[in-house]
PDB file of C-alpha atoms in Angstrom:
ATOM      1  CA  MET A   1      66.544  28.925  32.203  1.00 62.00           C
ATOM      2  CA  THR A   2      63.576  26.905  33.447  1.00 69.00           C
ATOM      3  CA  ARG A   3      63.776  23.438  31.929  1.00 92.00           C
ATOM      4  CA  VAL A   4      61.869  20.973  34.136  1.00 97.00           C
ATOM      5  CA  VAL A   5      58.229  21.941  34.614  1.00 98.00           C
ATOM      6  CA  LEU A   6      55.566  20.178  36.658  1.00 98.00           C
ATOM      7  CA  VAL A   7      51.945  20.487  35.538  1.00 98.00           C
ATOM      8  CA  THR A   8      49.389  19.643  38.214  1.00 97.00           C
ATOM      9  CA  GLY A   9      45.994  18.624  36.893  1.00 92.00           C
ATOM     10  CA  ALA A  10      47.728  17.458  33.711  1.00 94.00           C
ATOM     11  CA  SER A  11      44.843  15.223  32.693  1.00 91.00           C
ATOM     12  CA  GLY A  12      42.322  18.063  33.000  1.00 91.00           C
ATOM     13  CA  PHE A  13      40.989  20.497  30.426  1.00 92.00           C
ATOM     14  CA  ILE A  14      43.637  23.220  30.751  1.00 95.00           C
ATOM     15  CA  GLY A  15      46.423  20.944  31.992  1.00 96.00           C
ATOM     16  CA  SER A  16      46.293  18.552  29.048  1.00 95.00           C
ATOM     17  CA  HIS A  17      46.620  21.355  26.495  1.00 96.00           C
ATOM     18  CA  LEU A  18      49.255  23.160  28.543  1.00 98.00           C
ATOM     19  CA  ALA A  19      51.403  20.023  28.875  1.00 97.00           C
ATOM     20  CA  THR A  20      51.326  19.602  25.100  1.00 97.00           C
ATOM     21  CA  ALA A  21      52.283  23.238  24.503  1.00 98.00           C
ATOM     22  CA  LEU A  22      55.180  23.037  26.976  1.00 97.00           C
ATOM     23  CA  VAL A  23      56.524  19.834  25.415  1.00 97.00           C
ATOM     24  CA  ASP A  24      56.280  21.482  21.995  1.00 97.00           C
ATOM     25  CA  GLY A  25      58.231  24.410  23.464  1.00 95.00           C
ATOM     26  CA  GLY A  26      61.097  22.152  24.435  1.00 95.00           C
ATOM     27  CA  TYR A  27      60.441  21.824  28.172  1.00 96.00           C
ATOM     28  CA  ASP A  28      60.921  18.643  30.168  1.00 97.00           C
ATOM     29  CA  VAL A  29      57.353  18.214  31.425  1.00 98.00           C
ATOM     30  CA  ARG A  30      56.295  16.183  34.452  1.00 98.00           C
ATOM     31  CA  ALA A  31      52.560  15.502  34.377  1.00 97.00           C
ATOM     32  CA  MET A  32      51.352  15.095  37.954  1.00 96.00           C
ATOM     33  CA  THR A  33      48.424  12.765  38.383  1.00 93.00           C
ATOM     34  CA  ARG A  34      46.989  10.482  41.037  1.00 91.00           C
ATOM     35  CA  HIS A  35      46.919   7.680  38.454  1.00 92.00           C
ATOM     36  CA  PRO A  36      50.173   7.773  36.451  1.00 93.00           C
ATOM     37  CA  ASP A  37      49.495   4.298  35.023  1.00 93.00           C
ATOM     38  CA  ARG A  38      46.410   5.669  33.235  1.00 94.00           C
ATOM     39  CA  TYR A  39      47.978   8.869  31.915  1.00 95.00           C
ATOM     40  CA  THR A  40      48.262   9.080  28.118  1.00 94.00           C
ATOM     41  CA  GLY A  41      48.929  12.786  27.581  1.00 94.00           C
ATOM     42  CA  ALA A  42      52.059  14.828  26.934  1.00 96.00           C
ATOM     43  CA  GLY A  43      54.984  14.721  29.332  1.00 97.00           C
ATOM     44  CA  ALA A  44      56.219  12.069  31.747  1.00 97.00           C
ATOM     45  CA  PRO A  45      53.583  11.032  34.317  1.00 97.00           C
ATOM     46  CA  VAL A  46      54.520  11.340  37.986  1.00 97.00           C
ATOM     47  CA  ALA A  47      52.423  10.303  40.964  1.00 95.00           C
ATOM     48  CA  GLY A  48      51.194  13.110  43.169  1.00 95.00           C
ATOM     49  CA  ASP A  49      48.151  14.343  45.041  1.00 94.00           C
ATOM     50  CA  VAL A  50      47.832  17.903  46.391  1.00 95.00           C
ATOM     51  CA  GLY A  51      45.882  16.463  49.306  1.00 92.00           C
ATOM     52  CA  ASP A  52      48.837  14.247  50.273  1.00 94.00           C
ATOM     53  CA  PRO A  53      51.951  16.272  51.258  1.00 95.00           C
ATOM     54  CA  VAL A  54      54.180  13.186  51.261  1.00 95.00           C
ATOM     55  CA  SER A  55      53.380  12.430  47.607  1.00 96.00           C
ATOM     56  CA  LEU A  56      54.379  15.960  46.601  1.00 97.00           C
ATOM     57  CA  ARG A  57      57.989  15.436  47.672  1.00 95.00           C
ATOM     58  CA  GLY A  58      58.671  12.945  44.920  1.00 94.00           C
ATOM     59  CA  ALA A  59      56.579  14.782  42.347  1.00 96.00           C
ATOM     60  CA  LEU A  60      58.528  18.037  42.871  1.00 97.00           C
ATOM     61  CA  ARG A  61      62.008  16.538  43.105  1.00 96.00           C
ATOM     62  CA  GLY A  62      64.258  18.095  40.449  1.00 96.00           C
ATOM     63  CA  VAL A  63      61.534  20.470  39.211  1.00 97.00           C
ATOM     64  CA  ASP A  64      62.327  24.105  38.339  1.00 97.00           C
ATOM     65  CA  ALA A  65      58.785  25.498  38.071  1.00 97.00           C
ATOM     66  CA  ALA A  66      55.220  24.276  38.476  1.00 98.00           C
ATOM     67  CA  TYR A  67      51.766  25.106  37.189  1.00 98.00           C
ATOM     68  CA  TYR A  68      49.010  24.886  39.786  1.00 98.00           C
ATOM     69  CA  LEU A  69      45.734  24.056  38.020  1.00 95.00           C
ATOM     70  CA  VAL A  70      43.921  22.080  40.711  1.00 89.00           C
ATOM     71  CA  HIS A  71      40.483  23.036  42.001  1.00 84.00           C
ATOM     72  CA  SER A  72      37.268  21.319  43.061  1.00 74.00           C
ATOM     73  CA  LEU A  73      33.646  21.995  42.203  1.00 63.00           C
ATOM     74  CA  ASP A  74      31.847  18.712  42.694  1.00 62.00           C
ATOM     75  CA  CYS A  75      31.657  18.606  46.511  1.00 65.00           C
ATOM     76  CA  ASP A  76      30.144  20.757  49.244  1.00 67.00           C
ATOM     77  CA  ASP A  77      33.428  21.322  51.107  1.00 80.00           C
ATOM     78  CA  PHE A  78      35.471  22.278  48.033  1.00 83.00           C
ATOM     79  CA  ALA A  79      36.695  25.574  49.528  1.00 87.00           C
ATOM     80  CA  ALA A  80      38.258  23.910  52.584  1.00 91.00           C
ATOM     81  CA  ARG A  81      39.778  21.167  50.449  1.00 92.00           C
ATOM     82  CA  ASP A  82      41.263  23.606  47.944  1.00 93.00           C
ATOM     83  CA  ALA A  83      42.690  25.819  50.694  1.00 94.00           C
ATOM     84  CA  GLN A  84      44.451  22.897  52.367  1.00 95.00           C
ATOM     85  CA  ALA A  85      45.735  21.664  49.024  1.00 95.00           C
ATOM     86  CA  ALA A  86      47.214  25.101  48.300  1.00 96.00           C
ATOM     87  CA  ARG A  87      48.954  25.133  51.689  1.00 97.00           C
ATOM     88  CA  ASN A  88      50.379  21.671  51.022  1.00 97.00           C
ATOM     89  CA  PHE A  89      51.663  22.626  47.606  1.00 97.00           C
ATOM     90  CA  ALA A  90      53.183  25.955  48.658  1.00 98.00           C
ATOM     91  CA  ALA A  91      55.120  24.243  51.468  1.00 97.00           C
ATOM     92  CA  ALA A  92      56.302  21.376  49.250  1.00 97.00           C
ATOM     93  CA  ALA A  93      57.361  23.783  46.490  1.00 98.00           C
ATOM     94  CA  ALA A  94      59.405  25.791  48.977  1.00 98.00           C
ATOM     95  CA  ASN A  95      61.091  22.662  50.342  1.00 97.00           C
ATOM     96  CA  ALA A  96      61.909  21.566  46.782  1.00 97.00           C
ATOM     97  CA  GLY A  97      63.450  24.953  45.966  1.00 96.00           C
ATOM     98  CA  LEU A  98      61.223  25.819  43.002  1.00 97.00           C
ATOM     99  CA  GLU A  99      61.907  29.010  41.074  1.00 96.00           C
ATOM    100  CA  ARG A 100      58.278  29.781  40.177  1.00 97.00           C
ATOM    101  CA  ILE A 101      54.663  28.703  40.539  1.00 98.00           C
ATOM    102  CA  VAL A 102      52.156  29.753  37.880  1.00 98.00           C
ATOM    103  CA  TYR A 103      48.520  29.679  38.995  1.00 98.00           C
ATOM    104  CA  LEU A 104      45.343  30.007  36.947  1.00 97.00           C
ATOM    105  CA  GLY A 105      42.516  31.453  39.014  1.00 94.00           C
ATOM    106  CA  GLY A 106      39.230  33.256  38.513  1.00 90.00           C
ATOM    107  CA  LEU A 107      38.596  36.764  37.232  1.00 90.00           C
ATOM    108  CA  GLY A 108      36.679  39.219  39.394  1.00 84.00           C
ATOM    109  CA  PRO A 109      37.417  42.452  41.286  1.00 78.00           C
ATOM    110  CA  ASP A 110      38.866  42.108  44.780  1.00 77.00           C
ATOM    111  CA  ASP A 111      36.273  44.473  46.235  1.00 67.00           C
ATOM    112  CA  ALA A 112      33.264  42.650  44.749  1.00 61.00           C
ATOM    113  CA  GLN A 113      30.979  40.276  46.598  1.00 72.00           C
ATOM    114  CA  LEU A 114      32.371  37.177  44.957  1.00 77.00           C
ATOM    115  CA  SER A 115      30.662  33.790  44.897  1.00 75.00           C
ATOM    116  CA  GLU A 116      32.017  31.028  47.106  1.00 78.00           C
ATOM    117  CA  HIS A 117      33.655  29.491  44.051  1.00 79.00           C
ATOM    118  CA  LEU A 118      35.475  32.714  43.104  1.00 86.00           C
ATOM    119  CA  ARG A 119      36.334  33.438  46.739  1.00 87.00           C
ATOM    120  CA  SER A 120      37.917  30.018  46.923  1.00 88.00           C
ATOM    121  CA  ARG A 121      39.963  30.682  43.782  1.00 91.00           C
ATOM    122  CA  ARG A 122      41.144  33.960  45.290  1.00 93.00           C
ATOM    123  CA  GLU A 123      41.989  32.259  48.602  1.00 95.00           C
ATOM    124  CA  VAL A 124      44.089  29.648  46.791  1.00 95.00           C
ATOM    125  CA  GLU A 125      45.908  32.478  45.014  1.00 96.00           C
ATOM    126  CA  ARG A 126      46.572  34.203  48.329  1.00 96.00           C
ATOM    127  CA  LEU A 127      47.831  31.048  50.021  1.00 97.00           C
ATOM    128  CA  LEU A 128      50.200  30.221  47.177  1.00 97.00           C
ATOM    129  CA  MET A 129      51.551  33.780  47.090  1.00 97.00           C
ATOM    130  CA  ALA A 130      52.089  33.716  50.861  1.00 97.00           C
ATOM    131  CA  GLY A 131      54.637  30.937  50.421  1.00 96.00           C
ATOM    132  CA  ALA A 132      58.365  31.264  49.806  1.00 97.00           C
ATOM    133  CA  VAL A 133      58.212  30.520  46.060  1.00 98.00           C
ATOM    134  CA  PRO A 134      57.401  33.467  43.736  1.00 97.00           C
ATOM    135  CA  VAL A 135      53.986  33.085  42.115  1.00 98.00           C
ATOM    136  CA  THR A 136      52.603  34.414  38.854  1.00 98.00           C
ATOM    137  CA  ALA A 137      48.790  34.369  38.979  1.00 98.00           C
ATOM    138  CA  LEU A 138      46.537  34.646  35.944  1.00 98.00           C
ATOM    139  CA  ARG A 139      42.837  35.362  36.423  1.00 96.00           C
ATOM    140  CA  ALA A 140      40.409  34.269  33.716  1.00 95.00           C
ATOM    141  CA  ALA A 141      36.656  34.089  33.213  1.00 92.00           C
ATOM    142  CA  VAL A 142      35.117  31.397  30.970  1.00 90.00           C
ATOM    143  CA  VAL A 143      37.663  29.574  28.810  1.00 94.00           C
ATOM    144  CA  ILE A 144      36.106  28.577  25.469  1.00 95.00           C
ATOM    145  CA  GLY A 145      37.372  25.180  24.400  1.00 95.00           C
ATOM    146  CA  HIS A 146      36.336  21.559  24.080  1.00 92.00           C
ATOM    147  CA  GLY A 147      36.295  20.028  27.563  1.00 86.00           C
ATOM    148  CA  SER A 148      35.672  23.205  29.551  1.00 86.00           C
ATOM    149  CA  ILE A 149      32.724  22.653  31.914  1.00 80.00           C
ATOM    150  CA  ALA A 150      31.319  26.149  31.331  1.00 80.00           C
ATOM    151  CA  TRP A 151      31.684  25.815  27.559  1.00 84.00           C
ATOM    152  CA  GLU A 152      30.179  22.327  27.516  1.00 81.00           C
ATOM    153  CA  ILE A 153      27.114  23.671  29.336  1.00 78.00           C
ATOM    154  CA  THR A 154      26.778  26.384  26.666  1.00 79.00           C
ATOM    155  CA  ARG A 155      27.167  23.858  23.845  1.00 82.00           C
ATOM    156  CA  GLN A 156      24.681  21.401  25.306  1.00 80.00           C
ATOM    157  CA  LEU A 157      22.073  24.095  25.920  1.00 76.00           C
ATOM    158  CA  VAL A 158      22.410  25.263  22.332  1.00 76.00           C
ATOM    159  CA  GLU A 159      22.278  21.755  20.860  1.00 77.00           C
ATOM    160  CA  GLN A 160      19.509  20.243  22.976  1.00 70.00           C
ATOM    161  CA  LEU A 161      16.909  22.933  23.569  1.00 65.00           C
ATOM    162  CA  PRO A 162      14.457  24.270  20.971  1.00 60.00           C
ATOM    163  CA  ALA A 163      14.313  27.478  23.030  1.00 61.00           C
ATOM    164  CA  LEU A 164      16.382  28.834  25.879  1.00 60.00           C
ATOM    165  CA  VAL A 165      14.346  29.438  29.033  1.00 59.00           C
ATOM    166  CA  THR A 166      17.013  31.133  31.094  1.00 61.00           C
ATOM    167  CA  PRO A 167      17.384  32.649  34.570  1.00 62.00           C
ATOM    168  CA  ARG A 168      18.213  36.316  35.055  1.00 64.00           C
ATOM    169  CA  TRP A 169      21.944  35.693  35.518  1.00 63.00           C
ATOM    170  CA  VAL A 170      22.250  35.372  31.732  1.00 70.00           C
ATOM    171  CA  LYS A 171      22.335  39.199  31.675  1.00 79.00           C
ATOM    172  CA  THR A 172      25.615  39.217  33.662  1.00 83.00           C
ATOM    173  CA  ARG A 173      28.612  40.496  31.711  1.00 88.00           C
ATOM    174  CA  THR A 174      31.759  38.413  31.300  1.00 90.00           C
ATOM    175  CA  GLN A 175      34.905  38.409  29.176  1.00 95.00           C
ATOM    176  CA  PRO A 176      35.497  34.909  27.799  1.00 95.00           C
ATOM    177  CA  ILE A 177      38.885  33.806  26.502  1.00 97.00           C
ATOM    178  CA  ALA A 178      39.696  31.283  23.783  1.00 97.00           C
ATOM    179  CA  LEU A 179      41.606  28.206  24.926  1.00 97.00           C
ATOM    180  CA  PRO A 180      44.614  28.908  22.642  1.00 97.00           C
ATOM    181  CA  ASP A 181      44.976  32.386  24.177  1.00 98.00           C
ATOM    182  CA  ALA A 182      44.769  31.036  27.729  1.00 98.00           C
ATOM    183  CA  ILE A 183      47.529  28.534  26.923  1.00 98.00           C
ATOM    184  CA  ARG A 184      49.609  31.211  25.188  1.00 98.00           C
ATOM    185  CA  TYR A 185      49.481  33.409  28.284  1.00 98.00           C
ATOM    186  CA  LEU A 186      50.253  30.521  30.647  1.00 98.00           C
ATOM    187  CA  VAL A 187      53.344  29.560  28.660  1.00 98.00           C
ATOM    188  CA  GLY A 188      54.313  33.157  27.980  1.00 97.00           C
ATOM    189  CA  VAL A 189      54.658  34.230  31.621  1.00 97.00           C
ATOM    190  CA  LEU A 190      56.770  31.258  32.700  1.00 96.00           C
ATOM    191  CA  GLU A 191      60.253  32.691  32.212  1.00 93.00           C
ATOM    192  CA  VAL A 192      59.617  36.438  32.182  1.00 95.00           C
ATOM    193  CA  PRO A 193      61.336  38.012  35.227  1.00 95.00           C
ATOM    194  CA  GLN A 194      58.848  40.889  35.296  1.00 96.00           C
ATOM    195  CA  ALA A 195      55.991  38.409  35.841  1.00 97.00           C
ATOM    196  CA  ARG A 196      57.342  37.089  39.156  1.00 96.00           C
ATOM    197  CA  GLY A 197      55.076  37.826  42.095  1.00 96.00           C
ATOM    198  CA  ARG A 198      52.399  39.505  39.977  1.00 97.00           C
ATOM    199  CA  VAL A 199      48.717  39.027  39.181  1.00 97.00           C
ATOM    200  CA  PHE A 200      47.416  39.417  35.634  1.00 98.00           C
ATOM    201  CA  GLU A 201      43.895  39.486  34.216  1.00 97.00           C
ATOM    202  CA  ILE A 202      43.431  37.654  30.922  1.00 98.00           C
ATOM    203  CA  GLY A 203      40.504  37.580  28.521  1.00 97.00           C
ATOM    204  CA  GLY A 204      39.418  37.825  24.925  1.00 97.00           C
ATOM    205  CA  PRO A 205      38.639  41.011  22.992  1.00 97.00           C
ATOM    206  CA  GLU A 206      34.878  41.083  23.735  1.00 97.00           C
ATOM    207  CA  VAL A 207      32.732  41.716  26.802  1.00 96.00           C
ATOM    208  CA  LEU A 208      29.510  39.726  26.475  1.00 93.00           C
ATOM    209  CA  ARG A 209      26.450  38.824  28.485  1.00 89.00           C
ATOM    210  CA  TYR A 210      25.911  35.086  28.968  1.00 82.00           C
ATOM    211  CA  VAL A 211      22.782  35.309  26.839  1.00 82.00           C
ATOM    212  CA  ASP A 212      24.888  36.831  24.039  1.00 87.00           C
ATOM    213  CA  MET A 213      27.316  33.913  24.355  1.00 87.00           C
ATOM    214  CA  LEU A 214      24.466  31.415  24.079  1.00 83.00           C
ATOM    215  CA  GLN A 215      22.828  33.073  21.089  1.00 85.00           C
ATOM    216  CA  ARG A 216      26.074  33.647  19.201  1.00 89.00           C
ATOM    217  CA  ALA A 217      27.195  30.073  19.851  1.00 89.00           C
ATOM    218  CA  ALA A 218      23.852  28.946  18.450  1.00 86.00           C
ATOM    219  CA  ARG A 219      24.390  30.993  15.284  1.00 88.00           C
ATOM    220  CA  VAL A 220      27.900  29.603  14.791  1.00 90.00           C
ATOM    221  CA  HIS A 221      26.413  26.139  15.265  1.00 83.00           C
ATOM    222  CA  GLY A 222      23.787  26.964  12.639  1.00 83.00           C
ATOM    223  CA  ARG A 223      20.931  26.890  15.151  1.00 77.00           C
ATOM    224  CA  PRO A 224      19.375  30.275  15.952  1.00 70.00           C
ATOM    225  CA  VAL A 225      17.738  29.781  19.350  1.00 66.00           C
ATOM    226  CA  PRO A 226      15.192  32.203  20.849  1.00 57.00           C
ATOM    227  CA  ASN A 227      15.617  33.141  24.505  1.00 62.00           C
ATOM    228  CA  VAL A 228      12.986  33.647  27.191  1.00 55.00           C
ATOM    229  CA  THR A 229      14.342  34.925  30.501  1.00 59.00           C
ATOM    230  CA  VAL A 230      12.512  33.886  33.669  1.00 53.00           C
ATOM    231  CA  PRO A 231      13.381  36.472  36.374  1.00 55.00           C
ATOM    232  CA  LEU A 232      12.107  34.344  39.259  1.00 47.00           C
ATOM    233  CA  LEU A 233      14.262  31.304  38.447  1.00 52.00           C
ATOM    234  CA  THR A 234      16.362  31.240  41.642  1.00 55.00           C
ATOM    235  CA  PRO A 235      20.022  30.078  41.749  1.00 55.00           C
ATOM    236  CA  ARG A 236      18.952  26.809  43.387  1.00 58.00           C
ATOM    237  CA  LEU A 237      16.280  26.172  40.771  1.00 55.00           C
ATOM    238  CA  SER A 238      18.513  27.208  37.884  1.00 58.00           C
ATOM    239  CA  SER A 239      21.290  24.868  39.052  1.00 61.00           C
ATOM    240  CA  ALA A 240      18.767  22.024  39.113  1.00 60.00           C
ATOM    241  CA  TRP A 241      17.628  23.131  35.660  1.00 57.00           C
ATOM    242  CA  LEU A 242      21.225  22.982  34.355  1.00 63.00           C
ATOM    243  CA  ALA A 243      21.681  19.502  35.828  1.00 62.00           C
ATOM    244  CA  LEU A 244      18.449  18.411  34.146  1.00 62.00           C
ATOM    245  CA  VAL A 245      19.206  19.654  30.614  1.00 62.00           C
ATOM    246  CA  THR A 246      22.985  19.043  30.577  1.00 67.00           C
ATOM    247  CA  ASP A 247      25.255  16.293  31.912  1.00 68.00           C
ATOM    248  CA  VAL A 248      26.754  18.449  34.701  1.00 65.00           C
ATOM    249  CA  ASP A 249      26.100  17.211  38.236  1.00 64.00           C
ATOM    250  CA  ILE A 250      24.070  19.305  40.703  1.00 57.00           C
ATOM    251  CA  PRO A 251      26.956  20.315  43.086  1.00 64.00           C
ATOM    252  CA  THR A 252      29.034  21.550  40.128  1.00 64.00           C
ATOM    253  CA  ALA A 253      26.031  23.308  38.587  1.00 59.00           C
ATOM    254  CA  ARG A 254      25.225  25.007  41.901  1.00 61.00           C
ATOM    255  CA  ASN A 255      28.788  26.316  42.324  1.00 59.00           C
ATOM    256  CA  LEU A 256      28.921  27.522  38.725  1.00 62.00           C
ATOM    257  CA  VAL A 257      25.550  29.279  38.932  1.00 61.00           C
ATOM    258  CA  ASP A 258      26.656  31.112  42.068  1.00 60.00           C
ATOM    259  CA  SER A 259      29.628  32.477  40.096  1.00 62.00           C
ATOM    260  CA  LEU A 260      27.550  33.460  37.069  1.00 66.00           C
ATOM    261  CA  THR A 261      25.885  36.255  39.033  1.00 69.00           C
ATOM    262  CA  THR A 262      29.228  38.106  39.390  1.00 78.00           C
ATOM    263  CA  GLU A 263      30.425  40.382  36.593  1.00 83.00           C
ATOM    264  CA  VAL A 264      33.913  39.288  35.518  1.00 89.00           C
ATOM    265  CA  VAL A 265      35.492  41.810  33.155  1.00 93.00           C
ATOM    266  CA  ILE A 266      39.136  42.799  32.691  1.00 95.00           C
ATOM    267  CA  HIS A 267      40.205  46.150  34.132  1.00 93.00           C
ATOM    268  CA  ASP A 268      43.985  45.648  34.118  1.00 94.00           C
ATOM    269  CA  HIS A 269      45.611  45.096  30.709  1.00 96.00           C
ATOM    270  CA  SER A 270      49.216  44.786  31.887  1.00 97.00           C
ATOM    271  CA  ILE A 271      49.446  41.207  30.571  1.00 97.00           C
ATOM    272  CA  GLU A 272      49.705  42.733  27.081  1.00 96.00           C
ATOM    273  CA  GLN A 273      53.126  44.148  28.003  1.00 96.00           C
ATOM    274  CA  ILE A 274      54.361  40.735  29.168  1.00 97.00           C
ATOM    275  CA  VAL A 275      52.800  38.537  26.468  1.00 97.00           C
ATOM    276  CA  PRO A 276      51.872  40.789  23.533  1.00 96.00           C
ATOM    277  CA  GLY A 277      49.687  39.776  20.626  1.00 96.00           C
ATOM    278  CA  PRO A 278      46.059  39.838  19.449  1.00 96.00           C
ATOM    279  CA  THR A 279      43.426  37.612  21.051  1.00 98.00           C
ATOM    280  CA  ILE A 280      40.825  35.418  19.372  1.00 98.00           C
ATOM    281  CA  GLY A 281      37.232  36.660  19.124  1.00 97.00           C
ATOM    282  CA  TYR A 282      34.326  34.756  20.645  1.00 96.00           C
ATOM    283  CA  ASP A 283      32.804  33.384  17.426  1.00 96.00           C
ATOM    284  CA  GLU A 284      36.166  32.039  16.259  1.00 97.00           C
ATOM    285  CA  ALA A 285      36.768  30.530  19.714  1.00 97.00           C
ATOM    286  CA  VAL A 286      33.423  28.718  19.400  1.00 95.00           C
ATOM    287  CA  ARG A 287      34.345  27.423  15.935  1.00 95.00           C
ATOM    288  CA  LEU A 288      37.667  26.118  17.235  1.00 96.00           C
ATOM    289  CA  ALA A 289      35.964  24.380  20.165  1.00 94.00           C
ATOM    290  CA  LEU A 290      33.433  22.700  17.880  1.00 92.00           C
ATOM    291  CA  LEU A 291      36.184  21.586  15.487  1.00 93.00           C
ATOM    292  CA  GLU A 292      38.181  20.073  18.333  1.00 93.00           C
ATOM    293  CA  ARG A 293      35.107  18.229  19.571  1.00 89.00           C
ATOM    294  CA  SER A 294      34.454  16.840  16.084  1.00 89.00           C
ATOM    295  CA  ALA A 295      38.059  15.673  15.839  1.00 89.00           C
ATOM    296  CA  ALA A 296      37.848  13.984  19.245  1.00 84.00           C
ATOM    297  CA  THR A 297      34.638  12.037  18.528  1.00 72.00           C
TER     298      THR A 297
END
């Protein structure tokens, strides 16, 4: 049985909730962070940096399995950085004799013309799976929860604008997933033998356009917001627009906008055989995210 689990990115949005869930499940959790002295979340902090192979030796010592949740968005060379980090981690995990790596990547068909962001997520998945340690990869679209960059953009647009003047990518279809469901799947695949070496698509019960997500979030928030789509608002202009009306920085906004033009919908439902159970609808996911934000402020 897997007992000692390393969570990379433990101070991040997904990692912090996952570490808590694993501790609650009785696992001995090592929370990998570059600043262990500042870590206040669940699990025991351990120093480690995926960009520093030497630091990974100590972080992975005595570990049975690891969650790989590291990725970059806020720099121009994020794809090269993430690829090298994945190589470092796969090699260190093999040297440490890990039983399993669980990776959370991005949803999107393999044969589609993916954005650079989604291509990078897929490349990290490939590099991890090319290593000696078996990998279970989960692919998700937008995760709805307090602290998610994509969700925070949605919330801020709804709260701050009297009307939504949106670019044409708001008509793209996606399949968002509630944070509790994403965590349930991540924990659920950890010790299932049939999940070793496989890729699963995860999502909520509804396929929505981004404009539907905005308008329904507004209704849940008690703020019906009209929408005016501007077809000629280019990706570069719309990323600058996002940076202007939300607190996301321009490099992150640009990389996110590039991904929002790709339809990300589940086509493979095999995860339901591994981790059965109903998923949370979008409106309820929004309510939960708003409640968590209220509790945190």
